[in-house]
Amino acid sequence: MVYFMALALAVGFGVPVAVLSAALGQGKAAAAALEGMARQPEQTGNLQINMIIALAFIESLVIFSLLVFLMMRGNLPDTGKVMSAVQSAATSLAK
């Protein structure tokens, strides 16, 4: 039962944490690239290419996290079965 609770928490919190951290990473990468473009305008083309590649790598991690989420969600049991198991455990502990 603890396994299913941990799995549900991982499924529920895994993707939002990945998305928030990726958003912070993308913001930092874009800010650094824009700062570099402002300091050295002649390197704008190289900086844009490197920034786009970095953003693609960051976004691929979010997509990978989404795929893991979808795979883990399939392993969760039916809610009705879990609730009946929790109720039966609670009644046995109450006695």
Coordinates of C-alpha atoms in Angstrom, one line a residue:
M1 CA 0.0 0.0 0.0
V2 CA 2.9 2.4 0.8
Y3 CA 4.3 1.7 -2.7
F4 CA 1.1 2.9 -4.3
M5 CA 1.0 6.0 -2.2
A6 CA 4.6 6.8 -3.1
L7 CA 3.9 6.1 -6.8
A8 CA 0.9 8.5 -6.7
L9 CA 3.0 11.2 -5.1
A10 CA 5.7 10.7 -7.7
V11 CA 3.3 10.9 -10.5
G12 CA 1.6 13.9 -9.1
F13 CA 4.7 15.9 -8.2
G14 CA 7.2 14.7 -10.8
V15 CA 6.0 16.5 -13.8
P16 CA 5.3 19.9 -12.1
V17 CA 8.8 19.9 -10.6
A18 CA 10.3 19.0 -13.9
V19 CA 8.4 21.8 -15.7
L20 CA 9.2 24.4 -13.1
S21 CA 12.9 23.6 -13.1
A22 CA 13.0 23.6 -16.9
A23 CA 11.2 26.9 -17.0
L24 CA 13.8 28.4 -14.6
G25 CA 16.6 26.9 -16.7
Q26 CA 15.2 28.2 -20.0
G27 CA 14.8 31.7 -18.5
K28 CA 18.3 31.7 -17.2
A29 CA 19.7 30.4 -20.6
A30 CA 17.7 33.1 -22.5
A31 CA 18.8 35.8 -20.2
A32 CA 22.5 34.8 -20.4
A33 CA 22.2 34.7 -24.2
L34 CA 20.6 38.1 -24.5
E35 CA 23.2 39.5 -22.1
G36 CA 25.9 38.0 -24.3
M37 CA 24.3 39.4 -27.5
A38 CA 24.2 42.9 -25.9
R39 CA 27.9 42.7 -24.9
Q40 CA 29.1 41.3 -28.2
P41 CA 26.7 42.1 -31.1
E42 CA 29.0 40.4 -33.6
Q43 CA 28.5 37.0 -31.9
T44 CA 24.7 37.2 -32.1
G45 CA 24.3 34.4 -34.7
N46 CA 26.5 31.9 -32.7
L47 CA 24.8 32.8 -29.4
Q48 CA 21.3 32.3 -30.9
I49 CA 22.3 28.9 -32.3
N50 CA 23.8 27.8 -29.0
M51 CA 20.8 29.1 -27.1
I52 CA 18.3 27.2 -29.3
I53 CA 20.3 24.0 -28.9
A54 CA 20.4 24.5 -25.1
L55 CA 16.6 25.2 -25.0
A56 CA 15.9 22.1 -27.1
F57 CA 17.9 19.9 -24.6
I58 CA 16.1 21.5 -21.6
E59 CA 12.7 20.9 -23.3
S60 CA 13.7 17.3 -24.1
L61 CA 14.1 16.6 -20.4
V62 CA 10.6 17.8 -19.8
I63 CA 9.2 15.6 -22.6
F64 CA 11.1 12.7 -21.1
S65 CA 9.6 13.5 -17.7
L66 CA 6.1 13.5 -19.3
L67 CA 6.7 10.1 -20.8
V68 CA 7.8 8.7 -17.5
F69 CA 4.7 10.2 -15.9
L70 CA 2.5 8.5 -18.5
M71 CA 4.2 5.2 -18.0
M72 CA 3.9 5.4 -14.2
R73 CA 0.3 6.4 -14.3
G74 CA -0.6 3.1 -15.9
N75 CA 0.8 1.3 -12.9
L76 CA -1.6 2.9 -10.4
P77 CA -4.4 0.7 -9.2
D78 CA -8.0 1.6 -9.5
T79 CA -9.1 4.2 -7.0
G80 CA -12.0 2.1 -5.8
K81 CA -9.8 -0.8 -5.0
V82 CA -7.4 1.4 -3.0
M83 CA -10.1 3.0 -1.1
S84 CA -11.7 -0.3 -0.1
A85 CA -8.3 -1.6 1.0
V86 CA -7.7 1.5 3.1
Q87 CA -11.2 1.2 4.7
S88 CA -10.6 -2.5 5.5
A89 CA -7.2 -1.7 7.0
A90 CA -8.8 1.2 9.1
T91 CA -11.6 -1.0 10.4
S92 CA -9.1 -3.8 11.3
L93 CA -6.9 -1.3 13.2
A94 CA -10.0 0.2 15.0
K95 CA -10.9 -3.2 16.5

